[in-house]
PDB file of C-alpha atoms in Angstrom:
ATOM      1  CA  UNK A   3      -0.362   0.014  -0.098  1.00 95.00           C
ATOM      2  CA  UNK A   4       1.409   3.482  -0.797  1.00 98.00           C
ATOM      3  CA  UNK A   5      -0.303   6.531   0.102  1.00 98.00           C
ATOM      4  CA  UNK A   6      -0.013  10.297   0.165  1.00 98.00           C
ATOM      5  CA  UNK A   7      -1.849  13.067   2.023  1.00 98.00           C
ATOM      6  CA  UNK A   8      -2.795  16.782   2.418  1.00 98.00           C
ATOM      7  CA  UNK A   9      -4.117  19.197   4.519  1.00 98.00           C
ATOM      8  CA  UNK A  10      -3.869  23.364   3.387  1.00 98.00           C
ATOM      9  CA  UNK A  11      -6.522  26.139   4.511  1.00 98.00           C
ATOM     10  CA  UNK A  12      -6.593  27.491   1.054  1.00 98.00           C
ATOM     11  CA  UNK A  13      -5.849  30.617   0.118  1.00 98.00           C
ATOM     12  CA  UNK A  14      -8.556  32.641   1.079  1.00 97.00           C
ATOM     13  CA  UNK A  15      -9.231  31.455   4.303  1.00 95.00           C
ATOM     14  CA  UNK A  16      -7.302  32.268   7.793  1.00 94.00           C
ATOM     15  CA  UNK A  17      -7.158  29.152   9.618  1.00 95.00           C
ATOM     16  CA  UNK A  18      -7.891  25.053   8.273  1.00 97.00           C
ATOM     17  CA  UNK A  19     -11.325  24.053   9.794  1.00 97.00           C
ATOM     18  CA  UNK A  20      -9.683  20.383   8.003  1.00 98.00           C
ATOM     19  CA  UNK A  21      -8.492  17.846  10.199  1.00 98.00           C
ATOM     20  CA  UNK A  22      -6.319  14.332   8.927  1.00 98.00           C
ATOM     21  CA  UNK A  23      -4.949  11.101  10.320  1.00 98.00           C
ATOM     22  CA  UNK A  24      -4.295   7.687   9.829  1.00 98.00           C
ATOM     23  CA  UNK A  25      -2.738   4.679  12.334  1.00 97.00           C
ATOM     24  CA  UNK A  26      -1.718   1.477  11.494  1.00 96.00           C
ATOM     25  CA  UNK A  27      -2.772  -1.633  14.149  1.00 92.00           C
ATOM     26  CA  UNK A  28      -2.748  -5.093  13.938  1.00 85.00           C
ATOM     27  CA  UNK A  29      -1.799  -4.817  10.131  1.00 89.00           C
ATOM     28  CA  UNK A  30      -5.069  -2.621   9.388  1.00 95.00           C
ATOM     29  CA  UNK A  31      -5.213   0.625   8.739  1.00 97.00           C
ATOM     30  CA  UNK A  32      -7.572   3.521   9.803  1.00 98.00           C
ATOM     31  CA  UNK A  33      -7.318   6.955   7.830  1.00 98.00           C
ATOM     32  CA  UNK A  34     -10.004   9.865   8.626  1.00 98.00           C
ATOM     33  CA  UNK A  35     -10.877  12.826   6.724  1.00 98.00           C
ATOM     34  CA  UNK A  36     -12.963  15.463   8.746  1.00 98.00           C
ATOM     35  CA  UNK A  37     -13.985  18.878   8.117  1.00 98.00           C
ATOM     36  CA  UNK A  38     -15.716  21.790  10.321  1.00 95.00           C
ATOM     37  CA  UNK A  39     -19.205  22.403   9.395  1.00 92.00           C
ATOM     38  CA  UNK A  40     -19.516  26.084   8.252  1.00 82.00           C
ATOM     39  CA  UNK A  41     -21.523  28.673   9.366  1.00 80.00           C
ATOM     40  CA  UNK A  42     -20.684  27.359  12.797  1.00 86.00           C
ATOM     41  CA  UNK A  43     -17.838  28.099  15.166  1.00 87.00           C
ATOM     42  CA  UNK A  44     -14.558  26.374  15.856  1.00 91.00           C
ATOM     43  CA  UNK A  45     -14.865  23.893  13.157  1.00 93.00           C
ATOM     44  CA  UNK A  46     -11.097  23.724  13.958  1.00 95.00           C
ATOM     45  CA  UNK A  47     -11.950  22.108  17.323  1.00 95.00           C
ATOM     46  CA  UNK A  48     -14.499  19.895  16.103  1.00 95.00           C
ATOM     47  CA  UNK A  49     -12.457  18.125  13.441  1.00 97.00           C
ATOM     48  CA  UNK A  50      -9.443  17.776  15.489  1.00 97.00           C
ATOM     49  CA  UNK A  51     -11.667  16.313  18.382  1.00 97.00           C
ATOM     50  CA  UNK A  52     -13.185  13.658  15.897  1.00 97.00           C
ATOM     51  CA  UNK A  53      -9.989  12.906  14.619  1.00 98.00           C
ATOM     52  CA  UNK A  54      -8.000  12.160  17.447  1.00 98.00           C
ATOM     53  CA  UNK A  55     -11.326   9.845  18.837  1.00 98.00           C
ATOM     54  CA  UNK A  56     -11.078   7.746  16.136  1.00 98.00           C
ATOM     55  CA  UNK A  57      -7.653   7.383  15.706  1.00 98.00           C
ATOM     56  CA  UNK A  58      -7.749   6.308  19.855  1.00 97.00           C
ATOM     57  CA  UNK A  59     -11.066   4.333  19.679  1.00 96.00           C
ATOM     58  CA  UNK A  60      -9.152   1.982  16.539  1.00 96.00           C
ATOM     59  CA  UNK A  61      -6.396   1.628  18.715  1.00 91.00           C
ATOM     60  CA  UNK A  62      -7.775   0.304  21.762  1.00 90.00           C
ATOM     61  CA  UNK A  63     -11.518  -1.332  20.829  1.00 80.00           C
ATOM     62  CA  UNK A  64     -11.278  -5.299  20.298  1.00 77.00           C
ATOM     63  CA  UNK A  65     -14.223  -5.635  18.635  1.00 77.00           C
ATOM     64  CA  UNK A  66     -14.719  -9.281  16.440  1.00 80.00           C
ATOM     65  CA  UNK A  67     -15.471  -7.606  12.954  1.00 93.00           C
ATOM     66  CA  UNK A  68     -14.282  -4.669  11.386  1.00 94.00           C
ATOM     67  CA  UNK A  69     -17.163  -2.611  11.132  1.00 94.00           C
ATOM     68  CA  UNK A  70     -18.230  -3.123  14.250  1.00 94.00           C
ATOM     69  CA  UNK A  71     -14.649  -1.825  15.394  1.00 95.00           C
ATOM     70  CA  UNK A  72     -15.108   1.111  12.628  1.00 96.00           C
ATOM     71  CA  UNK A  73     -18.783   1.949  13.380  1.00 94.00           C
ATOM     72  CA  UNK A  74     -17.697   2.132  17.266  1.00 95.00           C
ATOM     73  CA  UNK A  75     -14.864   4.408  16.276  1.00 96.00           C
ATOM     74  CA  UNK A  76     -17.683   6.903  14.701  1.00 96.00           C
ATOM     75  CA  UNK A  77     -20.242   6.487  17.536  1.00 94.00           C
ATOM     76  CA  UNK A  78     -17.024   7.313  19.771  1.00 95.00           C
ATOM     77  CA  UNK A  79     -16.223  10.516  17.682  1.00 95.00           C
ATOM     78  CA  UNK A  80     -19.751  12.022  17.471  1.00 93.00           C
ATOM     79  CA  UNK A  81     -19.909  11.919  21.636  1.00 92.00           C
ATOM     80  CA  UNK A  82     -16.603  13.418  21.769  1.00 94.00           C
ATOM     81  CA  UNK A  83     -17.178  16.107  19.487  1.00 93.00           C
ATOM     82  CA  UNK A  84     -20.811  16.533  21.444  1.00 90.00           C
ATOM     83  CA  UNK A  85     -19.193  16.538  24.670  1.00 90.00           C
ATOM     84  CA  UNK A  86     -16.803  19.827  23.876  1.00 87.00           C
ATOM     85  CA  UNK A  87     -19.514  21.904  23.067  1.00 70.00           C
ATOM     86  CA  UNK A  88     -22.817  20.344  22.178  1.00 59.00           C
ATOM     87  CA  UNK A  89     -24.755  23.425  20.962  1.00 65.00           C
ATOM     88  CA  UNK A  90     -22.408  24.857  18.612  1.00 81.00           C
ATOM     89  CA  UNK A  91     -20.318  22.884  16.873  1.00 89.00           C
ATOM     90  CA  UNK A  92     -20.059  19.920  14.192  1.00 93.00           C
ATOM     91  CA  UNK A  93     -17.330  18.362  11.500  1.00 95.00           C
ATOM     92  CA  UNK A  94     -18.009  16.002   8.971  1.00 96.00           C
ATOM     93  CA  UNK A  95     -16.325  12.635   9.483  1.00 98.00           C
ATOM     94  CA  UNK A  96     -15.087  10.101   6.243  1.00 98.00           C
ATOM     95  CA  UNK A  97     -13.285   7.131   7.552  1.00 98.00           C
ATOM     96  CA  UNK A  98     -12.254   4.386   5.862  1.00 98.00           C
ATOM     97  CA  UNK A  99     -10.042   0.838   7.621  1.00 98.00           C
ATOM     98  CA  UNK A 100      -8.303  -1.233   5.421  1.00 98.00           C
ATOM     99  CA  UNK A 101      -7.736  -4.971   5.819  1.00 94.00           C
ATOM    100  CA  UNK A 102      -6.036  -6.592   2.939  1.00 92.00           C
ATOM    101  CA  UNK A 103      -8.357  -6.161  -0.172  1.00 93.00           C
ATOM    102  CA  UNK A 104     -11.467  -4.947   2.166  1.00 97.00           C
ATOM    103  CA  UNK A 105     -12.092  -1.756   2.482  1.00 98.00           C
ATOM    104  CA  UNK A 106     -14.369  -0.510   5.392  1.00 98.00           C
ATOM    105  CA  UNK A 107     -15.904   2.563   4.899  1.00 98.00           C
ATOM    106  CA  UNK A 108     -17.686   5.065   6.580  1.00 98.00           C
ATOM    107  CA  UNK A 109     -18.952   9.195   6.651  1.00 98.00           C
ATOM    108  CA  UNK A 110     -21.409  11.274   8.181  1.00 96.00           C
ATOM    109  CA  UNK A 111     -21.202  14.452   6.126  1.00 94.00           C
ATOM    110  CA  UNK A 112     -20.183  15.837   2.434  1.00 95.00           C
ATOM    111  CA  UNK A 113     -16.711  14.485   2.858  1.00 97.00           C
ATOM    112  CA  UNK A 114     -16.231  12.054   0.138  1.00 98.00           C
ATOM    113  CA  UNK A 115     -14.888   8.275   0.058  1.00 98.00           C
ATOM    114  CA  UNK A 116     -14.289   7.031  -3.498  1.00 98.00           C
ATOM    115  CA  UNK A 117     -13.428   3.805  -5.067  1.00 98.00           C
ATOM    116  CA  UNK A 118     -11.459   4.058  -8.239  1.00 98.00           C
ATOM    117  CA  UNK A 119     -10.351   1.211 -10.806  1.00 97.00           C
ATOM    118  CA  UNK A 120      -9.079   1.900 -13.982  1.00 93.00           C
ATOM    119  CA  UNK A 121     -10.567   5.508 -14.427  1.00 92.00           C
ATOM    120  CA  UNK A 122     -13.818   4.298 -13.192  1.00 95.00           C
ATOM    121  CA  UNK A 123     -15.778   5.104 -10.488  1.00 97.00           C
ATOM    122  CA  UNK A 124     -16.405   1.704  -8.657  1.00 98.00           C
ATOM    123  CA  UNK A 125     -18.249   3.527  -5.479  1.00 98.00           C
ATOM    124  CA  UNK A 126     -18.381   6.837  -3.799  1.00 97.00           C
ATOM    125  CA  UNK A 127     -20.422   7.961  -0.486  1.00 97.00           C
ATOM    126  CA  UNK A 128     -23.832   9.601  -1.401  1.00 94.00           C
ATOM    127  CA  UNK A 129     -23.410  12.829   0.535  1.00 93.00           C
ATOM    128  CA  UNK A 130     -25.834  14.084   3.642  1.00 90.00           C
ATOM    129  CA  UNK A 131     -26.994  17.070   2.000  1.00 76.00           C
ATOM    130  CA  UNK A 132     -30.393  18.486   1.522  1.00 56.00           C
ATOM    131  CA  UNK A 133     -29.974  17.819  -2.111  1.00 46.00           C
ATOM    132  CA  UNK A 134     -29.686  14.125  -1.882  1.00 50.00           C
ATOM    133  CA  UNK A 135     -32.801  14.008   0.048  1.00 50.00           C
ATOM    134  CA  UNK A 136     -34.246  15.541  -2.826  1.00 43.00           C
ATOM    135  CA  UNK A 137     -33.293  13.468  -5.133  1.00 44.00           C
ATOM    136  CA  UNK A 138     -34.132  10.453  -3.130  1.00 47.00           C
ATOM    137  CA  UNK A 139     -37.506  11.528  -1.800  1.00 48.00           C
ATOM    138  CA  UNK A 140     -38.468  13.015  -5.408  1.00 48.00           C
ATOM    139  CA  UNK A 141     -39.910  16.385  -3.732  1.00 52.00           C
ATOM    140  CA  UNK A 142     -38.660  20.122  -4.577  1.00 47.00           C
ATOM    141  CA  UNK A 143     -39.548  23.573  -4.097  1.00 48.00           C
ATOM    142  CA  UNK A 144     -37.417  26.566  -4.397  1.00 46.00           C
ATOM    143  CA  UNK A 145     -37.223  27.135  -0.940  1.00 47.00           C
ATOM    144  CA  UNK A 146     -35.265  23.936  -0.753  1.00 42.00           C
ATOM    145  CA  UNK A 147     -33.068  24.155  -3.185  1.00 39.00           C
ATOM    146  CA  UNK A 148     -31.793  27.565  -2.524  1.00 39.00           C
ATOM    147  CA  UNK A 149     -30.094  25.573   0.388  1.00 38.00           C
ATOM    148  CA  UNK A 150     -29.465  22.236  -1.514  1.00 40.00           C
ATOM    149  CA  UNK A 151     -25.880  22.113  -0.279  1.00 51.00           C
ATOM    150  CA  UNK A 152     -26.930  22.119   3.223  1.00 71.00           C
ATOM    151  CA  UNK A 153     -25.921  19.555   5.361  1.00 83.00           C
ATOM    152  CA  UNK A 154     -28.627  18.075   6.795  1.00 78.00           C
ATOM    153  CA  UNK A 155     -26.229  14.750   8.940  1.00 88.00           C
ATOM    154  CA  UNK A 156     -22.604  15.478  10.985  1.00 92.00           C
ATOM    155  CA  UNK A 157     -21.468  15.178  14.362  1.00 92.00           C
ATOM    156  CA  UNK A 158     -22.215  17.543  16.826  1.00 87.00           C
ATOM    157  CA  UNK A 159     -25.509  19.981  17.798  1.00 75.00           C
ATOM    158  CA  UNK A 160     -27.132  17.151  19.878  1.00 65.00           C
ATOM    159  CA  UNK A 161     -27.715  15.253  16.708  1.00 64.00           C
ATOM    160  CA  UNK A 162     -28.201  11.063  16.515  1.00 66.00           C
ATOM    161  CA  UNK A 163     -25.037   9.099  15.120  1.00 59.00           C
ATOM    162  CA  UNK A 164     -26.162   9.121  11.684  1.00 79.00           C
ATOM    163  CA  UNK A 165     -23.352   7.842   9.703  1.00 92.00           C
ATOM    164  CA  UNK A 166     -23.244   5.285   7.377  1.00 95.00           C
ATOM    165  CA  UNK A 167     -21.336   2.366   6.645  1.00 97.00           C
ATOM    166  CA  UNK A 168     -20.524   0.217   3.323  1.00 98.00           C
ATOM    167  CA  UNK A 169     -17.775  -2.531   2.063  1.00 98.00           C
ATOM    168  CA  UNK A 170     -16.385  -3.420  -0.702  1.00 98.00           C
ATOM    169  CA  UNK A 171     -13.283  -5.535  -2.068  1.00 98.00           C
ATOM    170  CA  UNK A 172     -10.237  -4.280  -3.865  1.00 98.00           C
ATOM    171  CA  UNK A 173      -7.700  -5.037  -6.725  1.00 97.00           C
ATOM    172  CA  UNK A 174      -4.075  -4.519  -7.177  1.00 96.00           C
ATOM    173  CA  UNK A 175      -4.003  -0.985  -8.034  1.00 97.00           C
ATOM    174  CA  UNK A 176      -7.120  -0.002  -7.076  1.00 98.00           C
ATOM    175  CA  UNK A 177      -7.194   3.457  -6.059  1.00 98.00           C
ATOM    176  CA  UNK A 178      -8.691   5.335  -2.953  1.00 98.00           C
ATOM    177  CA  UNK A 179      -9.675   8.863  -2.678  1.00 98.00           C
ATOM    178  CA  UNK A 180     -10.885  10.436   1.006  1.00 99.00           C
ATOM    179  CA  UNK A 181     -11.409  14.185   0.932  1.00 98.00           C
ATOM    180  CA  UNK A 182     -13.073  17.330   2.191  1.00 98.00           C
ATOM    181  CA  UNK A 183     -15.325  19.145  -0.100  1.00 97.00           C
ATOM    182  CA  UNK A 184     -12.620  21.581  -0.628  1.00 98.00           C
ATOM    183  CA  UNK A 185     -11.360  19.824  -3.504  1.00 98.00           C
ATOM    184  CA  UNK A 186     -14.610  17.915  -5.272  1.00 97.00           C
ATOM    185  CA  UNK A 187     -16.130  21.589  -5.564  1.00 96.00           C
ATOM    186  CA  UNK A 188     -13.634  23.353  -7.110  1.00 98.00           C
ATOM    187  CA  UNK A 189     -12.209  20.499  -9.515  1.00 98.00           C
ATOM    188  CA  UNK A 190     -14.414  18.665 -11.513  1.00 97.00           C
ATOM    189  CA  UNK A 191     -14.572  15.053 -10.868  1.00 96.00           C
ATOM    190  CA  UNK A 192     -13.773  13.688 -14.165  1.00 97.00           C
ATOM    191  CA  UNK A 193     -10.419  15.563 -13.525  1.00 97.00           C
ATOM    192  CA  UNK A 194      -9.682  14.092 -10.388  1.00 98.00           C
ATOM    193  CA  UNK A 195     -10.401  11.060 -11.390  1.00 97.00           C
ATOM    194  CA  UNK A 196      -8.076  11.100 -14.191  1.00 97.00           C
ATOM    195  CA  UNK A 197      -5.608  12.705 -12.191  1.00 98.00           C
ATOM    196  CA  UNK A 198      -5.498  10.067  -9.782  1.00 98.00           C
ATOM    197  CA  UNK A 199      -5.939   6.578 -11.750  1.00 97.00           C
ATOM    198  CA  UNK A 200      -3.331   7.745 -14.196  1.00 97.00           C
ATOM    199  CA  UNK A 201       0.063   9.147 -11.746  1.00 98.00           C
ATOM    200  CA  UNK A 202       0.919   7.577  -8.422  1.00 98.00           C
ATOM    201  CA  UNK A 203      -0.488   8.993  -5.020  1.00 98.00           C
ATOM    202  CA  UNK A 204       2.033  11.590  -4.452  1.00 98.00           C
ATOM    203  CA  UNK A 205       2.118  13.308  -8.163  1.00 98.00           C
ATOM    204  CA  UNK A 206      -1.511  13.178  -7.691  1.00 98.00           C
ATOM    205  CA  UNK A 207      -1.606  15.095  -4.913  1.00 98.00           C
ATOM    206  CA  UNK A 208       0.703  17.518  -6.620  1.00 98.00           C
ATOM    207  CA  UNK A 209      -1.448  17.861  -9.596  1.00 98.00           C
ATOM    208  CA  UNK A 210      -4.662  18.363  -7.373  1.00 98.00           C
ATOM    209  CA  UNK A 211      -3.117  21.278  -5.282  1.00 98.00           C
ATOM    210  CA  UNK A 212      -1.951  22.883  -8.423  1.00 98.00           C
ATOM    211  CA  UNK A 213      -4.716  22.829  -9.538  1.00 98.00           C
ATOM    212  CA  UNK A 214      -6.624  24.500  -6.651  1.00 98.00           C
ATOM    213  CA  UNK A 215      -4.049  27.150  -5.981  1.00 98.00           C
ATOM    214  CA  UNK A 216      -3.931  28.342 -10.031  1.00 98.00           C
ATOM    215  CA  UNK A 217      -4.953  31.511 -10.441  1.00 97.00           C
ATOM    216  CA  UNK A 218      -8.112  30.126 -11.743  1.00 97.00           C
ATOM    217  CA  UNK A 219      -9.308  28.941  -8.784  1.00 98.00           C
ATOM    218  CA  UNK A 220      -7.587  30.215  -6.023  1.00 98.00           C
ATOM    219  CA  UNK A 221      -8.403  27.661  -3.489  1.00 98.00           C
ATOM    220  CA  UNK A 222     -11.303  29.691  -1.721  1.00 97.00           C
ATOM    221  CA  UNK A 223     -11.625  26.912   0.816  1.00 97.00           C
ATOM    222  CA  UNK A 224      -9.745  24.430   2.896  1.00 98.00           C
ATOM    223  CA  UNK A 225      -8.865  21.015   1.380  1.00 98.00           C
ATOM    224  CA  UNK A 226      -7.721  17.859   2.164  1.00 98.00           C
ATOM    225  CA  UNK A 227      -7.117  13.942   1.487  1.00 99.00           C
ATOM    226  CA  UNK A 228      -5.724  11.232   1.543  1.00 99.00           C
ATOM    227  CA  UNK A 229      -5.253   9.091  -1.846  1.00 98.00           C
ATOM    228  CA  UNK A 230      -4.507   5.473  -1.676  1.00 98.00           C
ATOM    229  CA  UNK A 231      -3.147   2.908  -3.580  1.00 98.00           C
ATOM    230  CA  UNK A 232      -3.559  -0.814  -2.585  1.00 97.00           C
TER     231      UNK A 232
END
């Protein structure tokens, strides 16, 4: 396994409200990307708290299955964020445990997880926002459309742990992308897939960062990711 990572505050914002972390334990690795919720204070504290809790729980938890281990990590992170300041802060979370050729993914919010193979998206997490609720329910009105990108799930604000779980098998040279929306909101999915599937993780990271920091985009948001090659 080879991977690269980056977490950058961008060119406009004064602080980085994204946090990332990874850890290896018993031949399994966990990778986490969190993004403090915009419009709420202390986003950096929320995201750092979630990452710290997930890594600690991953190290100390001895659940019989990887799924339950990951779900315990997510539950612990939710409770940790609520304990810090349950009324004011929030963060998205995207996490993967990689066990040989199996990937166990969980997420809450709009930080994303991609499974890529030979210029194809094999699977992608679904954003927890108003737009996806509209698409799922088939009900649209103008008032809702004005707030279509608003999150309806994240860790914090006394919300329930509504993270989702998915697992999939990988082949050699498959790629996994775990990222905050500072990447996916400003570079097209087609270009992201092209850069990642046709380059090493480090070269892909360099190319994506150069694009975001270019004068054409100007990196208006924090951006963070892991690019992992199996």
